[in-house]
PDB file of C-alpha atoms in Angstrom:
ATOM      1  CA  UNK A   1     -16.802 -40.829  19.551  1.00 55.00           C
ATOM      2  CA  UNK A   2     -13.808 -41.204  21.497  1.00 74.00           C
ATOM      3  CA  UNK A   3     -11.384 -38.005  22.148  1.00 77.00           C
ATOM      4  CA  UNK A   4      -8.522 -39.597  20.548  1.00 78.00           C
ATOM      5  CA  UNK A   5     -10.477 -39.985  17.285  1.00 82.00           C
ATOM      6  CA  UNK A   6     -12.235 -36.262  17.425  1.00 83.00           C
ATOM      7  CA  UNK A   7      -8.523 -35.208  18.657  1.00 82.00           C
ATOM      8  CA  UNK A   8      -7.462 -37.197  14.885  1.00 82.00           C
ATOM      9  CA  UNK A   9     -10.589 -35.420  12.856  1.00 85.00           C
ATOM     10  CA  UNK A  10      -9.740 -32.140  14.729  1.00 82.00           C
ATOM     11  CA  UNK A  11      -5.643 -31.943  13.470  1.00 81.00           C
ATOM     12  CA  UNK A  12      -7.343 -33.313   9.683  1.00 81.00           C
ATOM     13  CA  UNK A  13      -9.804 -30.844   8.777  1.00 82.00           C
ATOM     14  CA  UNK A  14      -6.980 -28.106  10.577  1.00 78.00           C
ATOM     15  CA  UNK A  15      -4.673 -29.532   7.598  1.00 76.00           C
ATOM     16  CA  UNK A  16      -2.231 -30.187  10.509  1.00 75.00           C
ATOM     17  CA  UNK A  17      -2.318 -34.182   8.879  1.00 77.00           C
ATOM     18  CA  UNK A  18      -2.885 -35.622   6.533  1.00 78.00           C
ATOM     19  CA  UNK A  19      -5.717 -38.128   5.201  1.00 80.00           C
ATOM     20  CA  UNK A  20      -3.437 -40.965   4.880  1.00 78.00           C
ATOM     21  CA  UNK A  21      -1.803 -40.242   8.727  1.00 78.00           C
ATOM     22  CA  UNK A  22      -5.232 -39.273   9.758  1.00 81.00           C
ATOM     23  CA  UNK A  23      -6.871 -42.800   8.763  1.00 82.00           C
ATOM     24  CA  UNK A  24      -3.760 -44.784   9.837  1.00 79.00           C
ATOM     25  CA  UNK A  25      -4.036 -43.037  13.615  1.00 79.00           C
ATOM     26  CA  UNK A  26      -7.974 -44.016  13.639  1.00 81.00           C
ATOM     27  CA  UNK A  27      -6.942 -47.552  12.860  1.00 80.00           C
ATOM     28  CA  UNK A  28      -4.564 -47.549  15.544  1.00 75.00           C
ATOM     29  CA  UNK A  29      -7.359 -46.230  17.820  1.00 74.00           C
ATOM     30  CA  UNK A  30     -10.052 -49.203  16.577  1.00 74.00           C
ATOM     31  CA  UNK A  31      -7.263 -51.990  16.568  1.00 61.00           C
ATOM     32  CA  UNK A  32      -5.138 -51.892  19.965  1.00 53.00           C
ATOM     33  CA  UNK A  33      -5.512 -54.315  22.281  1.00 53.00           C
ATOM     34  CA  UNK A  34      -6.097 -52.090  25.131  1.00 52.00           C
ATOM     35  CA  UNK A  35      -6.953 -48.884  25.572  1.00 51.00           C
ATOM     36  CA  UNK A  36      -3.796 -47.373  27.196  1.00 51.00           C
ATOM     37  CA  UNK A  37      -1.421 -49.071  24.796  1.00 51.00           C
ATOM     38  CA  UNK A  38      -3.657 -47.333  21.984  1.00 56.00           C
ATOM     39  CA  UNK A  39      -3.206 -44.203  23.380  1.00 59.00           C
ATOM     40  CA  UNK A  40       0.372 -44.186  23.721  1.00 62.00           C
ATOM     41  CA  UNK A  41       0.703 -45.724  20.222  1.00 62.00           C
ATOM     42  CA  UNK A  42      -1.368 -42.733  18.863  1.00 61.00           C
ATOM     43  CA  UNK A  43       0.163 -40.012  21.230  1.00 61.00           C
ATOM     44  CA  UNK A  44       3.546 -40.978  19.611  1.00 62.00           C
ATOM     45  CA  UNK A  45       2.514 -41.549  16.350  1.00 60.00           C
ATOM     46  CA  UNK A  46       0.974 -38.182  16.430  1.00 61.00           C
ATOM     47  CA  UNK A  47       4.390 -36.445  18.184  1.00 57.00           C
ATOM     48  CA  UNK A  48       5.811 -38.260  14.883  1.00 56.00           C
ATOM     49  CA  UNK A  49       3.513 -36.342  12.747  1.00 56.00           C
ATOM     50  CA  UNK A  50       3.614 -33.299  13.980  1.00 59.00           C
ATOM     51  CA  UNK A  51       7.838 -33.058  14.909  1.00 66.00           C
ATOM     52  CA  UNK A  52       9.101 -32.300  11.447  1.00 68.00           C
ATOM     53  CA  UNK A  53      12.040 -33.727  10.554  1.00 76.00           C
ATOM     54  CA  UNK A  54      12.597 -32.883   6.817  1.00 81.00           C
ATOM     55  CA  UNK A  55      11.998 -29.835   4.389  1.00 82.00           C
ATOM     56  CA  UNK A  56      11.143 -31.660   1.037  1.00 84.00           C
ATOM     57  CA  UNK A  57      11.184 -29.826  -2.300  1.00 86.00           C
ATOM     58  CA  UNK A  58       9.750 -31.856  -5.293  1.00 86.00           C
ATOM     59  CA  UNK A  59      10.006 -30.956  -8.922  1.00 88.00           C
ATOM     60  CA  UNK A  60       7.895 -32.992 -11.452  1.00 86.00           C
ATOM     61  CA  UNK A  61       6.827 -31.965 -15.141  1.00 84.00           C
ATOM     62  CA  UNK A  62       3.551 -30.691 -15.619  1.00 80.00           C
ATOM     63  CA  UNK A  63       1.876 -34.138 -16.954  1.00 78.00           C
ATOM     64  CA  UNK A  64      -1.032 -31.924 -18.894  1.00 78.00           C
ATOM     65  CA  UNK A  65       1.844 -29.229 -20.536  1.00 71.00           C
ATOM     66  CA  UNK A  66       2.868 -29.899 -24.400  1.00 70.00           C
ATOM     67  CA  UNK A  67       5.926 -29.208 -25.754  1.00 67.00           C
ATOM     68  CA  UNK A  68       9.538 -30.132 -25.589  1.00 61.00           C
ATOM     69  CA  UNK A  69      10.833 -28.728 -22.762  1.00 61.00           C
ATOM     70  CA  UNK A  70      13.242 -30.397 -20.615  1.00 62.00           C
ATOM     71  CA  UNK A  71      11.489 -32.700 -18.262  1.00 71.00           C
ATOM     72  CA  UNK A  72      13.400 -32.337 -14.810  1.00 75.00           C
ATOM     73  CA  UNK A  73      12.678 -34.486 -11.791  1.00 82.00           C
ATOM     74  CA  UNK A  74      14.027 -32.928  -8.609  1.00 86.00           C
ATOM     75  CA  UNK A  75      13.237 -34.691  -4.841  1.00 88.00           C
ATOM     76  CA  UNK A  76      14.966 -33.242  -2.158  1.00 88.00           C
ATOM     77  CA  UNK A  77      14.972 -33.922   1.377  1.00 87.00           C
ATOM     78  CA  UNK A  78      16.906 -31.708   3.739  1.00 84.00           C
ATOM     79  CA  UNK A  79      16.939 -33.150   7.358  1.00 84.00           C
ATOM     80  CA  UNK A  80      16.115 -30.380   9.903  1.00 80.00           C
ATOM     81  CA  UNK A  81      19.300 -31.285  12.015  1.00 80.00           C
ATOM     82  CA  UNK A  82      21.573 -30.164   9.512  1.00 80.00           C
ATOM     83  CA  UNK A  83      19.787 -26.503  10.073  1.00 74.00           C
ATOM     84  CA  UNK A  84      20.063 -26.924  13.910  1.00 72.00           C
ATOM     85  CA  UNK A  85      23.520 -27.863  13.339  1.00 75.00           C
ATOM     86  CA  UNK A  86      24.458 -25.024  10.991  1.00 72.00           C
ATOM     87  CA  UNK A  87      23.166 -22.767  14.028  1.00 70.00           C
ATOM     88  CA  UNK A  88      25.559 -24.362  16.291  1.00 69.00           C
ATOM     89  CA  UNK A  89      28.365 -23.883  14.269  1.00 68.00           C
ATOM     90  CA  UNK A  90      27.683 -20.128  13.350  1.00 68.00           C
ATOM     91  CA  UNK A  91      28.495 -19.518  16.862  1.00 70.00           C
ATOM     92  CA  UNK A  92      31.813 -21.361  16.818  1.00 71.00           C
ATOM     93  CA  UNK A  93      33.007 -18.120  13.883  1.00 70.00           C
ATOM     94  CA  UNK A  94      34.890 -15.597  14.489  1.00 76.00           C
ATOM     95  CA  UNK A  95      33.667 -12.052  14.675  1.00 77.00           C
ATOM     96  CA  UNK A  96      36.290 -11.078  11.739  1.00 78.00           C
ATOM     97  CA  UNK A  97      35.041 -14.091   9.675  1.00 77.00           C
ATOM     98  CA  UNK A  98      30.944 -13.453  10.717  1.00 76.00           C
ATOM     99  CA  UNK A  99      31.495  -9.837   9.877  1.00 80.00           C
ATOM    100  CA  UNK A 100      32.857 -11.103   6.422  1.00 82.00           C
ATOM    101  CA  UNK A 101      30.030 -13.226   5.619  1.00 76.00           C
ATOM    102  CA  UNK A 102      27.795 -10.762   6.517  1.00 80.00           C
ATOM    103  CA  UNK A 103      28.861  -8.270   4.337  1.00 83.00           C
ATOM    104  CA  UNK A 104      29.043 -10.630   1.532  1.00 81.00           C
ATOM    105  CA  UNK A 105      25.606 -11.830   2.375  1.00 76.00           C
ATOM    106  CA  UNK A 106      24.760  -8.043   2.188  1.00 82.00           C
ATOM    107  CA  UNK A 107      26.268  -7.225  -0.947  1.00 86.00           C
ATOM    108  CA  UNK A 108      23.879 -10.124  -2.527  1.00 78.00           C
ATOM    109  CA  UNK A 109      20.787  -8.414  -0.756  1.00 80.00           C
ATOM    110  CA  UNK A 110      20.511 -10.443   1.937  1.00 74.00           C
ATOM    111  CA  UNK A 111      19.562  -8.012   4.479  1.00 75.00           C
ATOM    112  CA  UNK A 112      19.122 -10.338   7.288  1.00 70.00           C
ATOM    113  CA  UNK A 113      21.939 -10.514  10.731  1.00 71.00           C
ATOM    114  CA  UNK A 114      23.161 -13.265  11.262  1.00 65.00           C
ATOM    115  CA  UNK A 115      24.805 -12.681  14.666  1.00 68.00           C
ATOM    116  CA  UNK A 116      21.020 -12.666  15.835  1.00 70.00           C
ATOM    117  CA  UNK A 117      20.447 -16.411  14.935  1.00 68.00           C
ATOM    118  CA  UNK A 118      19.868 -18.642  18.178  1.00 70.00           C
ATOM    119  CA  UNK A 119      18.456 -22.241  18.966  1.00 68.00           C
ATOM    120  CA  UNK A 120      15.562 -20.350  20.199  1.00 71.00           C
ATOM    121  CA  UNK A 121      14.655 -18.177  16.754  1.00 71.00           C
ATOM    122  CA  UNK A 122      15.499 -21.645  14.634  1.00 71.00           C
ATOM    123  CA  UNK A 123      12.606 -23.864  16.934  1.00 72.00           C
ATOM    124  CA  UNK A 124      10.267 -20.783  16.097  1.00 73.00           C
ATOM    125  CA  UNK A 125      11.073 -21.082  12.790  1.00 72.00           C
ATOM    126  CA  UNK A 126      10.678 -24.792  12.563  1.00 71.00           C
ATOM    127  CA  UNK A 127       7.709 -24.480  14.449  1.00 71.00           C
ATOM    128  CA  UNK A 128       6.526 -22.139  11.716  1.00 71.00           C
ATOM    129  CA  UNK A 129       7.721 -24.350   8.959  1.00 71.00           C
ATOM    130  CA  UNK A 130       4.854 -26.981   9.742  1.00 71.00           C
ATOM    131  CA  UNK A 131       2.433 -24.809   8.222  1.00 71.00           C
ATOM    132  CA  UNK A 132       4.718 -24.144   4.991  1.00 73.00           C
ATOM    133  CA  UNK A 133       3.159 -25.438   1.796  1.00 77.00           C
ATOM    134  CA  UNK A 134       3.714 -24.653  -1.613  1.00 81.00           C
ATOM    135  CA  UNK A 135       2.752 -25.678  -4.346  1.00 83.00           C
ATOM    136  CA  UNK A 136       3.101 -23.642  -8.122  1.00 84.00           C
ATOM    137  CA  UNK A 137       4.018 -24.430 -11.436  1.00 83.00           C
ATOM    138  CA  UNK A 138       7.272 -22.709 -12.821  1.00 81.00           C
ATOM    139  CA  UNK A 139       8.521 -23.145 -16.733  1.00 79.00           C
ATOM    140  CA  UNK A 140       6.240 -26.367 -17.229  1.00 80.00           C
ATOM    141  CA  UNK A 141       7.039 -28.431 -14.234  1.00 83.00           C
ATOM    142  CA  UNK A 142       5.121 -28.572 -10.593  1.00 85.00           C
ATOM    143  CA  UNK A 143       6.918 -27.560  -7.681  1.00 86.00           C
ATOM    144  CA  UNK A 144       6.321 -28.378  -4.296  1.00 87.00           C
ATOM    145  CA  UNK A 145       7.712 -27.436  -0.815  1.00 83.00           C
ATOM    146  CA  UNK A 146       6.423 -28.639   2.479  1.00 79.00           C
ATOM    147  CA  UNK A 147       7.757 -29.709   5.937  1.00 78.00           C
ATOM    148  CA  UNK A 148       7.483 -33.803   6.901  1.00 78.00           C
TER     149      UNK A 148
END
């Protein structure tokens, strides 16, 4: 077995991938022409895979519930950059105006600083993100939150 395709079976069975990106990377590794144009193909396909650039939250209804509930269908997908961004621009505010929306933020029992957030916290938390996955029925629908 070659490393590339142990290095593919390795990130699967971590749940770092998944199937469908694990078996298009091992036909990337059996297909290529040669073997150092393979493994840059699957080095950057897996930089792809494992960079998240979206936080996607999906709402479906529950195909097995009964009743007549509403059926909602929800599919969001919020681009990573516009977080980064939002970081950048906190820093651009004013202390009068951060101190503001702190205390608002407070009042609504969010008990977190603001001031604190930096490029460097937000990349931990990104980096974190890649292992968020949730999935949980709520009022007869599925929801589902995970990092792509």
């Amino acid at each position: 077995m070659t490393s590339e395709r142990r290095q593919i079976l390795e990130m699967l069975s971590a749940g770092k991938i998944s199937a469908d990106e694990a078996e298009r990377l091992l036909q990337l590794t059996s297909a290529g022409p040669s073997a150092s144009a393979t493994a840059s193909t699957v080095t950057s396909t897996v930089a792809q895979i494992l960079d998240p650039k979206f936080i996607r939250i999906i709402v479906e209804p529950d195909p097995t519930a009964s009743g007549n509930h509403a059926r909602h269908h929800v599919n969001i997908r919020v681009p990573l950059k516009i977080i980064r961004a939002g970081v950048n621009l906190a820093s651009l505010i004013p202390n009068d105006a951060g101190n503001m929306v702190q205390d608002s933020l407070l009042s609504k029992g969010y008990k977190g600083d603001l001031s604190k957030l930096d490029a460097s916290a937000l990349d931990e938390l990104i980096e974190a993100l890649q292992e968020l996955s949730i999935d949980a029925t709520v009022d007869n629908h599925l929801v589902k939150v995970f990092v792509e």
